[in-house]
XYZ file of C-alpha atoms in Angstrom:
577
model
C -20.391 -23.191 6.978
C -24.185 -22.117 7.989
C -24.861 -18.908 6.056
C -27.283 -16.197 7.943
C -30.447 -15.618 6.899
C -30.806 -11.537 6.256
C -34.045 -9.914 7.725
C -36.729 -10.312 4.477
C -36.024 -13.811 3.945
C -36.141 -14.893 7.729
C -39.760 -13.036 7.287
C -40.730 -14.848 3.820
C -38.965 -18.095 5.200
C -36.728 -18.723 2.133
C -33.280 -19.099 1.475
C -30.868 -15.953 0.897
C -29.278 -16.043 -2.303
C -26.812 -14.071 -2.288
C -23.798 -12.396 -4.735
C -19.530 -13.121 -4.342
C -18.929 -9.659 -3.073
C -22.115 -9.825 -1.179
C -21.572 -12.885 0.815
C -18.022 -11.891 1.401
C -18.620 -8.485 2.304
C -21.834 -7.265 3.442
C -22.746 -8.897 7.232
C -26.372 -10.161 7.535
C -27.171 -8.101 10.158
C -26.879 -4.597 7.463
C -29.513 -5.899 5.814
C -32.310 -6.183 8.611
C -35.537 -4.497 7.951
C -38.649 -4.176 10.292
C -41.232 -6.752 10.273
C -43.597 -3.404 10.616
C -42.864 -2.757 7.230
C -44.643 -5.806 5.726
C -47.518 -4.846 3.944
C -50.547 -6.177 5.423
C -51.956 -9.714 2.571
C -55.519 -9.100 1.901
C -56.840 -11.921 4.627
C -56.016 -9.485 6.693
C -57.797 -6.953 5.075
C -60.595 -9.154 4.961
C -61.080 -9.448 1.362
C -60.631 -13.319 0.922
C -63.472 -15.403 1.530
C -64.569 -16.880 5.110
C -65.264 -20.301 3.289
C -64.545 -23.192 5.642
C -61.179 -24.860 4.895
C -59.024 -27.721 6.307
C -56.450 -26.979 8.767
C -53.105 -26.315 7.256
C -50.351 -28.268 8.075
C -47.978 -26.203 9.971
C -45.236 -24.377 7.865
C -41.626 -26.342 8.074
C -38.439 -24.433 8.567
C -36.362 -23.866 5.368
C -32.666 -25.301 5.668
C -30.397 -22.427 4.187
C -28.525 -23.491 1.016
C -26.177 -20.599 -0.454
C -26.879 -20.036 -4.019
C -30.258 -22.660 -4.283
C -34.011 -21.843 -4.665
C -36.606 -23.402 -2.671
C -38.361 -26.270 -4.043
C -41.652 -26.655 -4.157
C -42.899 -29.796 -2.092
C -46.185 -29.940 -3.950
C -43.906 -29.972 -7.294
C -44.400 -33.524 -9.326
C -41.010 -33.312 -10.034
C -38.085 -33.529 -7.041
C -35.652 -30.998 -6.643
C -32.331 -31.809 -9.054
C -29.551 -33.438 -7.223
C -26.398 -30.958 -6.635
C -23.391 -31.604 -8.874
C -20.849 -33.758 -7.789
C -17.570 -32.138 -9.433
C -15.954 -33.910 -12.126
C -12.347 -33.347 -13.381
C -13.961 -33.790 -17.155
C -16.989 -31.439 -16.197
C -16.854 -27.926 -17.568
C -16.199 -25.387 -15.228
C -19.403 -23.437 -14.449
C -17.550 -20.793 -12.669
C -18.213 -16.953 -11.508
C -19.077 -14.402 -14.454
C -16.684 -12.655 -16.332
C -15.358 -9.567 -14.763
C -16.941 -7.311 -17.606
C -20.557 -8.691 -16.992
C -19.641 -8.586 -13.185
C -18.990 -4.776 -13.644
C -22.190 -4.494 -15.810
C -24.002 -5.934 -12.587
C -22.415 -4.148 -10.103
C -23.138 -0.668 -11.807
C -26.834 -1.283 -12.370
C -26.685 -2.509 -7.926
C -27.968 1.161 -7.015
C -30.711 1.527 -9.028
C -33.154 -1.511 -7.612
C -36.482 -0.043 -8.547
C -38.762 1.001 -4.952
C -40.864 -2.537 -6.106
C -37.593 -4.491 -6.233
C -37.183 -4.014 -2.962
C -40.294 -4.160 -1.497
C -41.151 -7.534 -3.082
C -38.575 -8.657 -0.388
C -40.563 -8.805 2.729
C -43.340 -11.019 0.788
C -43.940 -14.277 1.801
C -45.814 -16.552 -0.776
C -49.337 -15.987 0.696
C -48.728 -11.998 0.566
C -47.100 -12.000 -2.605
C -49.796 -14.014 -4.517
C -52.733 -12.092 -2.181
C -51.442 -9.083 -3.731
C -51.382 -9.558 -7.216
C -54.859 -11.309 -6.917
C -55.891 -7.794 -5.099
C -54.544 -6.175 -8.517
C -56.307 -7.781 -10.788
C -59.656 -8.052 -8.278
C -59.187 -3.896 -8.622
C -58.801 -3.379 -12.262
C -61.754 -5.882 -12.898
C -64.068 -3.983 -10.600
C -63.240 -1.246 -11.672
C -63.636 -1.602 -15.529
C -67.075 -3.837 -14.760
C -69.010 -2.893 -12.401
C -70.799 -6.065 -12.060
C -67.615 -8.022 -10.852
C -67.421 -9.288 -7.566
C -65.331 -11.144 -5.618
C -67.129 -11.261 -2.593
C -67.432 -14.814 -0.392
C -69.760 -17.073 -2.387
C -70.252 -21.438 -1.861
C -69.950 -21.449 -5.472
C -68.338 -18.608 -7.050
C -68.130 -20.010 -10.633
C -70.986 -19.046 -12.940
C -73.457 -21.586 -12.899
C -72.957 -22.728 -17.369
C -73.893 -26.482 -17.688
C -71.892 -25.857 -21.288
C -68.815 -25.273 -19.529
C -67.762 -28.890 -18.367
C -64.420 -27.299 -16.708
C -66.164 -25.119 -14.120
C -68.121 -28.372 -12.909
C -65.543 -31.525 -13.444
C -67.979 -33.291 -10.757
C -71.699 -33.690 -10.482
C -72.430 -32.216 -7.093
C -72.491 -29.079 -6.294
C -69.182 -27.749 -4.450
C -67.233 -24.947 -4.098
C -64.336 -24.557 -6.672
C -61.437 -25.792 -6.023
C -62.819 -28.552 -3.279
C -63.459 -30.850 -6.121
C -61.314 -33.947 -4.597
C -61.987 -32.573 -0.769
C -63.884 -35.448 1.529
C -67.382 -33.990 2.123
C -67.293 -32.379 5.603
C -67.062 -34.552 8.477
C -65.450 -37.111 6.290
C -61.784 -36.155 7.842
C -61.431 -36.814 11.427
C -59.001 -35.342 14.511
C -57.836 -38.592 14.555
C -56.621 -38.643 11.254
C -53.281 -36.190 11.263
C -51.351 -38.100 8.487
C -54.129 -37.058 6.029
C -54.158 -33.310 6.376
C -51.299 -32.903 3.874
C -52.874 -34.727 1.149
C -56.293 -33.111 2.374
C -54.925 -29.702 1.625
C -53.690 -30.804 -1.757
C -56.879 -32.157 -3.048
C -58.495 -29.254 -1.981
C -57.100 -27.616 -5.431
C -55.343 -30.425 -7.491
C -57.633 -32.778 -9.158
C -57.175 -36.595 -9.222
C -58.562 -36.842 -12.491
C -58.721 -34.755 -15.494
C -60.892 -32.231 -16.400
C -63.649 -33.089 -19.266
C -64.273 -30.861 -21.364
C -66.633 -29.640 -23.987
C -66.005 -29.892 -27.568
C -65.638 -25.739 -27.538
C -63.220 -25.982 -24.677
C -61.125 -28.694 -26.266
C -60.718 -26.687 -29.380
C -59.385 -23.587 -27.252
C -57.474 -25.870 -25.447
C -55.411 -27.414 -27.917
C -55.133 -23.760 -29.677
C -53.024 -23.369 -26.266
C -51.119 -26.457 -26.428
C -50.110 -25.913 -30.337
C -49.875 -22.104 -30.737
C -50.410 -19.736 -27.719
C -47.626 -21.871 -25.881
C -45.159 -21.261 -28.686
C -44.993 -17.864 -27.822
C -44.327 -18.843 -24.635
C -41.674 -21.532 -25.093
C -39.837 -19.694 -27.295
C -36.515 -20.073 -26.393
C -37.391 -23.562 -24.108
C -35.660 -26.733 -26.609
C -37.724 -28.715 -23.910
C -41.292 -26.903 -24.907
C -42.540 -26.711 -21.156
C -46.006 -25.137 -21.440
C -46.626 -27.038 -24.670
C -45.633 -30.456 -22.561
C -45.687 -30.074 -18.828
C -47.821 -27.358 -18.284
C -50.888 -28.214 -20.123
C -51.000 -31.625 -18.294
C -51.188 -30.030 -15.129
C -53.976 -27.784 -16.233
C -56.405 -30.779 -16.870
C -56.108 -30.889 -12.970
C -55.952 -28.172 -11.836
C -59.402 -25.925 -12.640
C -57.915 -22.223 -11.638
C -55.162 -22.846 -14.602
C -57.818 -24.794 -17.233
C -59.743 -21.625 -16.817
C -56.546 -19.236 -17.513
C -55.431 -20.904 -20.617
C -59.141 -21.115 -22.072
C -59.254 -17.102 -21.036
C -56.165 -16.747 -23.247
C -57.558 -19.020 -26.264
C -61.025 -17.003 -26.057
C -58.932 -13.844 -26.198
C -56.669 -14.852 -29.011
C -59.487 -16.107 -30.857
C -61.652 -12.292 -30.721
C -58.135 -11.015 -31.323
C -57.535 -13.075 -34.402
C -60.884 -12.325 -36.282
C -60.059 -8.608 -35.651
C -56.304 -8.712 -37.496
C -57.541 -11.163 -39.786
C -55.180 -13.930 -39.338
C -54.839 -16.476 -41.984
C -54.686 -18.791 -39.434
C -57.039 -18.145 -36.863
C -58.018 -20.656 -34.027
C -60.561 -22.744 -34.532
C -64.359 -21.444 -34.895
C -66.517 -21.530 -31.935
C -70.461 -22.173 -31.748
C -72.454 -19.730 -33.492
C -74.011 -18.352 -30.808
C -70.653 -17.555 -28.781
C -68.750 -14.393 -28.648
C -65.338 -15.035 -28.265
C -64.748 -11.783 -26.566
C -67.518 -12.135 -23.826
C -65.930 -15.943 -23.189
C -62.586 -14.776 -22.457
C -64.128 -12.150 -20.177
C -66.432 -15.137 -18.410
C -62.997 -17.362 -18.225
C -60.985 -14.747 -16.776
C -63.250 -14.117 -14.320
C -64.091 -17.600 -13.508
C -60.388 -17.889 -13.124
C -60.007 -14.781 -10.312
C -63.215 -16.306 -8.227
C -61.269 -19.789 -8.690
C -57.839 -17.666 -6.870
C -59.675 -16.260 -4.408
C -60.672 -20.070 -2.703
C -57.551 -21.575 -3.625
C -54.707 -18.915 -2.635
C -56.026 -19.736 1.447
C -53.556 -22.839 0.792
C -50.403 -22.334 1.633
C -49.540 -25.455 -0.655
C -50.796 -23.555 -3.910
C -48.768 -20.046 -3.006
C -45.821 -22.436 -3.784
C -47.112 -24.034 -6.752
C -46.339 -24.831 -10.042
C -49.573 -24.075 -10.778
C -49.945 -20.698 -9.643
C -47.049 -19.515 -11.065
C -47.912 -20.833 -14.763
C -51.817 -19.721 -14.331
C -50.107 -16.048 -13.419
C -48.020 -15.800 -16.279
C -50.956 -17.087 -18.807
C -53.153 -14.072 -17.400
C -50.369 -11.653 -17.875
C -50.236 -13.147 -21.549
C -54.253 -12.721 -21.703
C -53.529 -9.275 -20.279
C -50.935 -8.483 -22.867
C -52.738 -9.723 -25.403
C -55.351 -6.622 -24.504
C -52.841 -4.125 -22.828
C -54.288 -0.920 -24.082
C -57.322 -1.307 -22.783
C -55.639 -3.214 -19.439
C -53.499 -2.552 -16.446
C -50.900 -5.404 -17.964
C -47.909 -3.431 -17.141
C -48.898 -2.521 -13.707
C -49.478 -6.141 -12.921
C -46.106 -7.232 -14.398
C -45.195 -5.999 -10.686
C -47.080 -8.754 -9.141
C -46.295 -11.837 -11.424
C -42.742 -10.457 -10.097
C -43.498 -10.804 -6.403
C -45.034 -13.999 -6.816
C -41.948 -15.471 -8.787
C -39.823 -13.356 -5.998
C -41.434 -14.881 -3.113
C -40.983 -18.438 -4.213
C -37.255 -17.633 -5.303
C -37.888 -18.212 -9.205
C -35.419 -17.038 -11.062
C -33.463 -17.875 -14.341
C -31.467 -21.132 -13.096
C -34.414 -22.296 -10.876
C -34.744 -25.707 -13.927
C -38.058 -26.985 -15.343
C -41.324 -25.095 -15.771
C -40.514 -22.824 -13.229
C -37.343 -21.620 -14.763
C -39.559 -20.926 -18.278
C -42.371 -19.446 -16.592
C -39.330 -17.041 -15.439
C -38.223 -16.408 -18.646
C -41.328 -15.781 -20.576
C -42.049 -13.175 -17.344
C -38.927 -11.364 -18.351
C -39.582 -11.421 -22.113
C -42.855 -9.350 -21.175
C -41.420 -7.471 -18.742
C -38.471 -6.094 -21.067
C -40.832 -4.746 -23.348
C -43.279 -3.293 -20.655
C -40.238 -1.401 -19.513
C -38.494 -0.129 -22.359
C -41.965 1.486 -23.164
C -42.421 3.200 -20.342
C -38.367 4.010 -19.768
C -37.877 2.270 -16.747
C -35.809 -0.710 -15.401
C -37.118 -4.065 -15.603
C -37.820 -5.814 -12.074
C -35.777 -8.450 -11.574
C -32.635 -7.969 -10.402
C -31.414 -11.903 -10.790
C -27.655 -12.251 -12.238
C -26.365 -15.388 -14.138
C -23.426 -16.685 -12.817
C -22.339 -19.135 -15.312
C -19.909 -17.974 -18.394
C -20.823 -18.424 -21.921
C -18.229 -20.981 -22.300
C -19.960 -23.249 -20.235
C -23.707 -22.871 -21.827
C -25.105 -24.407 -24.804
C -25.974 -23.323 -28.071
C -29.959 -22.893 -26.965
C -28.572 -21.536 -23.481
C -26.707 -18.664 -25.158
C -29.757 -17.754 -27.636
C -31.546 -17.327 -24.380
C -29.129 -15.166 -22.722
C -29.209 -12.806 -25.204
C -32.797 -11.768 -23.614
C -30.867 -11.290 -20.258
C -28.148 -9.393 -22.042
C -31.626 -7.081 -23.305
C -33.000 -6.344 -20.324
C -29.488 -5.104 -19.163
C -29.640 -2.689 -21.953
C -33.191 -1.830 -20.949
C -31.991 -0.787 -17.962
C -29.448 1.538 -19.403
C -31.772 3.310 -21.454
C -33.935 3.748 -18.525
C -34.803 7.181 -17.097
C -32.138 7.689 -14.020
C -33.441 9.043 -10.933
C -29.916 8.303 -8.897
C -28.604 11.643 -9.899
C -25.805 9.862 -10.998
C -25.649 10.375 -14.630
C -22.810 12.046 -16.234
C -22.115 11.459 -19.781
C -18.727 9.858 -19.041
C -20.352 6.769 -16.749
C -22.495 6.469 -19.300
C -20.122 5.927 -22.236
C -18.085 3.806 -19.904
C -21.400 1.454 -19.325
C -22.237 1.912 -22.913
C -19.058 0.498 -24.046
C -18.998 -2.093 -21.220
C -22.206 -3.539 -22.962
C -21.317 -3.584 -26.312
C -17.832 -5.213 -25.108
C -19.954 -7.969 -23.650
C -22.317 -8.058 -26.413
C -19.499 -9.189 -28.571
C -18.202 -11.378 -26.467
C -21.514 -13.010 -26.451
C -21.714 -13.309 -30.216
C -17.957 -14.738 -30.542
C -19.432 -18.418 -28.616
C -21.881 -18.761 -31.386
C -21.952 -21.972 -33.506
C -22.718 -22.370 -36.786
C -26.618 -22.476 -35.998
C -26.515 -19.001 -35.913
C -25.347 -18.075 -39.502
C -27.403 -17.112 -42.698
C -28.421 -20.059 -44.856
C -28.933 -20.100 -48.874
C -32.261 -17.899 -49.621
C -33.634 -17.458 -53.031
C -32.483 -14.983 -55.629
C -33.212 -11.641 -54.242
C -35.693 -8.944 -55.710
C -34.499 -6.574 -57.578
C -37.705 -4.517 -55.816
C -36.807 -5.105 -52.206
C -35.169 -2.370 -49.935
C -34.209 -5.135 -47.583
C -31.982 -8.893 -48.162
C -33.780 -11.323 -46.692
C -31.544 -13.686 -44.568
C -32.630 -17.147 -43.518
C -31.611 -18.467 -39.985
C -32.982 -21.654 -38.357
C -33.830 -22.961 -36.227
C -36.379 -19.575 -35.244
C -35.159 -19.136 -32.120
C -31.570 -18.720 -33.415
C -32.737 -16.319 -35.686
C -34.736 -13.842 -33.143
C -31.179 -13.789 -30.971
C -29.744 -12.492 -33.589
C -32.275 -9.622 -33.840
C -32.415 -8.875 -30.507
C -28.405 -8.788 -30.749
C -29.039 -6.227 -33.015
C -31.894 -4.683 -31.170
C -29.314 -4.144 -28.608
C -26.801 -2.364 -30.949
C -29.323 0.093 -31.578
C -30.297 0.938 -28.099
C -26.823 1.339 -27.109
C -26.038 3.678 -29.858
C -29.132 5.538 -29.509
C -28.406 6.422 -25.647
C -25.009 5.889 -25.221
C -23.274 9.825 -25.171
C -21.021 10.681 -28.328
C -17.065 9.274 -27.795
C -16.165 10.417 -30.181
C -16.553 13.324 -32.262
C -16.233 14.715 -36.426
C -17.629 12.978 -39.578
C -15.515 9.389 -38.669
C -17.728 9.565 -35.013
C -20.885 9.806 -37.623
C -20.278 7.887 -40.119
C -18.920 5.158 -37.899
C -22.431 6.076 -35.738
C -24.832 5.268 -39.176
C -22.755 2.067 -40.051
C -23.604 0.209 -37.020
C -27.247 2.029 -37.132
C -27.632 0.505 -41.249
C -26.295 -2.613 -40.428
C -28.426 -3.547 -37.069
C -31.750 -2.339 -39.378
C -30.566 -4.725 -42.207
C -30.053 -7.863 -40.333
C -33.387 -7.226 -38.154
C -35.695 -6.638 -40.967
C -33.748 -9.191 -43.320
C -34.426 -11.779 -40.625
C -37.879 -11.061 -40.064
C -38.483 -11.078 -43.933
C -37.919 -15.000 -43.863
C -39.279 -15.726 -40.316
C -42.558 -17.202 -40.425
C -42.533 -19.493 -37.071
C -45.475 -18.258 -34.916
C -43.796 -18.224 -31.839
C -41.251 -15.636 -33.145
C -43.785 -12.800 -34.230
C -43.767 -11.226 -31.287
C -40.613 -10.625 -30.144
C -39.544 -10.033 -33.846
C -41.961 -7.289 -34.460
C -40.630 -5.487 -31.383
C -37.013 -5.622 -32.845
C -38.974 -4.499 -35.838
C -39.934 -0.862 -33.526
C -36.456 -0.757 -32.715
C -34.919 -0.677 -36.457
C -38.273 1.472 -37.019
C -36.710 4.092 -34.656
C -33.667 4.796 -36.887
C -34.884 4.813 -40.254
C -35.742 7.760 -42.172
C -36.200 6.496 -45.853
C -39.812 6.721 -46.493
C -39.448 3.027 -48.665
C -38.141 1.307 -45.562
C -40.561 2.512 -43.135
C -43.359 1.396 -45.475
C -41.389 -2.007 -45.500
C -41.107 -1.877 -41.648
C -44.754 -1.360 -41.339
C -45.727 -4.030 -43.565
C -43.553 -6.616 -41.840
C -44.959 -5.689 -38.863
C -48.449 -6.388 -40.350
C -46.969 -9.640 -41.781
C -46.015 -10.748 -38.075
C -50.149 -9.477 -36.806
C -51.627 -11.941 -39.507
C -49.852 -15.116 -38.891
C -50.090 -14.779 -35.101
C -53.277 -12.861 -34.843
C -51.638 -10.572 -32.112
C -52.764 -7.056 -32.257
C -49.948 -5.099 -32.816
C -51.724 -1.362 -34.185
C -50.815 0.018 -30.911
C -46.823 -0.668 -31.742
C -47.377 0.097 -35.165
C -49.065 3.504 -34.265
C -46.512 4.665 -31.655
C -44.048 3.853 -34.350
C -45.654 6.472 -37.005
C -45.732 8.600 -33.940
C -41.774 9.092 -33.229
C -41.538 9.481 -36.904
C -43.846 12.401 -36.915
C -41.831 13.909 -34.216
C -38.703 14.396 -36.512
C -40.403 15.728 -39.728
């Protein structure tokens, strides 16, 4: 049976996706909002260049399929087949009723940018965030520009990636016939026409300084990134489709550059890979990030690339850059529009392959953007299938979805809705399905044999491998804290404390036990921020020296610059004494 199309996605032309109770009870037509609403892209402002472009194939109609993302027809890789049901298949069915309770709570409360990302189509979406960043740069240098240029790319005969070809073209029109070379008579070419005006048909050469930074990307940077990926997809896919595709080479060198400056100012013991003498990392990454906004600005007049691969990856590697930098950035703020972009191409958390990481990483940043400023994280996206249906790597990644749930109850409320005894009840409604979580766990997830423990050490260190297994397990504990910390007091006398400080001791023993005998780079990060959580219940002036210092540990093998944490840390401490 055809299912209507609401309002916002007949305007973005995509599919609806929509919930159980939704689809049975809410009729399309409730959901209708004006197409005077949609905020203006920035070609209609008249910020993106006038440079001549071939006609765009006209946009197809999008067949509505309940409960499936668009696929992108650029993609290299075809959209999976559907499932053809098998009596010895596992039954993916609808979530639990406790998670769908957890999800139907939190419905109200769709942050004002939630809901607006709605009536973006791809080109708006992507014009949007590119009109963020374009802002901020201009703003913090007054020598940046994006204004219309035939060659926006500085002109560096060192940098092999800005000019892949001889001649002298515009960026991003590397494969394009020269004008005149594409004829009305030649329709059937227009679609591959548009293509090559941004995807290369050969890789990118670059110099010896760019390789290094490069493969610092493909064997470090992306293992923060692929975290909790068994299939590695920026380490594998992604960086194969940056050597054709200029705006992302640029992004991931930005990122490299950045890391590098970043590195030499923690002191990493393992730093990436010295550049020429007469190159400042830190001016580099500022040259590459630029390079990589002019590159935007030419190729986002496709409509092909505002439903890339591509773009979404070379978003999420700024936002990295960004992060990597976020005190002295807008990071957070543009958060907002890597959202919109994933929103308007109907990325989510099931969407399979690089998009569906590129998703995930997003929401890894975005949970800790939000629980620092109080708020709820952006996405609103659901899973639907129950844990004992997923895998042992897909239920060490839904612990981060179970996270940004509990972000969102520790938000600040601005419903008005807030009494103490809803919150206990969602309080408890997470921790039920916390546990529940934990009970599918295979052995993977348990503590193996360490070495004899010192005598010295406030903390046991507990050994769990592989990494990834091993930062669940703090964020499951991560999550016991929050909870406890915001969830209203049930119950009441010394047995309501001392039952309080057990789960309290135990959540700050297991995260900083863990972290004690984690040493895979890709883990740092997330572990030191379960680190800030344990940090924020601990008053024994010996562990917070310990916490400190393994934060610090976490800084020098990643080279991640983590004094901001570590200082807002010290800060709620001094609040209480």
């Amino acid at each position: 049976m055809a299912v209507p199309i609401c309002g916002p996605c007949s305007i973005a032309q995509r599919d609806c996706v929509y919930s159980e109770e939704a689809s049975r009870n809410t009729p399309a037509a409730s959901r209708q909002y004006s197409q005077d609403h949609i905020i203006p892209s920035l070609a209609a402002a008249g910020t993106v260049p006038t440079a001549p472009l071939p006609a765009l194939p006209e946009r197809r109609e999008s067949t509505v399929h309940p409960f499936h993302m668009l696929t992108d027809a650029s993609s290299p890789h075809p959209p999976p087949a559907a499932p053809v049901p098998s009596a010895s298949a596992p039954h993916r069915g609808p979530p639990t009723p406790s998670l769908m309770a957890i999800a139907e709570t939190y419905q109200y409360a769709h942050s004002p940018d939630t809901v607006a990302s709605e009536q973006l189509t791809a080109d708006m979406a992507s014009n949007r965030w590119l009109d963020l960043l374009a802002t901020d740069a201009a703003q913090a240098d007054a020598n940046f520009s994006l204004a219309p240029s035939p060659a926006p790319f500085v002109d560096d005969s060192s940098s092999s990636a800005s000019h892949p070809h001889a001649e002298s073209r515009p960026i991003g029109t590397e494969n394009q016939p020269i004008a005149g070379e594409v004829t009305a008579g030649a329709p059937a070419l227009v679609g591959t026409f548009e293509r090559h005006a941004w995807s290369l048909d050969q890789d990118i050469k670059l110099t010896s300084e760019e390789a290094n930074l490069f493969r610092v990307f493909a064997e470090r940077a992306s293992q923060w990134l692929d975290l909790f990926d068994p299939h590695k997809h920026f380490s594998t896919h992604a960086i194969r489709l940056a050597l054709r595709n200029t705006g992302l080479c640029k992004a991931i060198l930005a990122l490299c550059a950045r890391h590098r400056a970043t590195s030499l100012q923690a002191g990493a013991h393992a730093v990436t890979p010295l550049l020429s003498t007469d190159s400042d990392p830190s001016s580099l990454a500022v040259q590459y990030y630029y390079e990589t906004l002019h590159y935007l600005q030419i190729a986002l007049q496709y409509e092909s690339y505002t439903h890339s691969e591509e773009l979404l990856v070379t978003a999420l590697v700024i936002s990295t850059y960004e992060m990597l930098d976020s005190s002295k950035s807008n990071w957070k703020r543009h958060l907002k529009g890597v959202f919109w972009i994933q929103r308007s191409q109907n990325v989510n958390g099931v969407s399979g392959g690089l998009r569906q990481s590129v998703w995930w990483a997003w929401l890894r940043q975005d949970i800790w953007a939000a629980f620092r400023e109080r708020r709820r994280c952006f996405s609103f996206w659901r899973p639907l299938v129950d844990y004992p249906d997923l895998s042992q790597d897909e239920l060490a990644n839904r612990i981060v979805y179970l996270l940004s749930q509990t972000v969102n109850y520790c938000a600040k409320s601005d419903s008005g809705d807030n009494s103490a005894q809803r919150r206990a009840h969602l309080g408890e409604a997470l921790l039920s399905e916390l546990e529940r979580w934990k009970l599918f766990l295979g052995p993977g997830f348990q503590a193996l044999p360490t070495p004899s423990v010192d005598p010295q050490s406030v903390f046991t260190p507990i050994w769990i491998h592989p990494p990834r297994y091993a930062v669940s397990m703090q964020i499951y504990n991560f999550i016991r804290i929050l909870i406890t910390l915001h969830r209203p007091v049930v119950s009441s006398g010394f047995d309501g404390y001392l039952k309080t400080q057990k789960i309290l001791h135990d959540a700050v023993n297991t995260i900083c036990g863990i972290a004690m005998e984690l040493r895979d780079e890709g883990s740092q990060i997330m572990s030191a921020q379960c680190l800030f959580g344990a940090g924020l219940c601990v008053q024994d002036e010996e562990k917070r020296k310990t916490i400190l210092s393994l934060i610090n540990a976490c800084e020098t093998r990643t080279g991640w610059p983590m004094a901001a944490l570590r200082d807002d840390l010290i800060t709620e401490w001094a609040r209480v004494t």
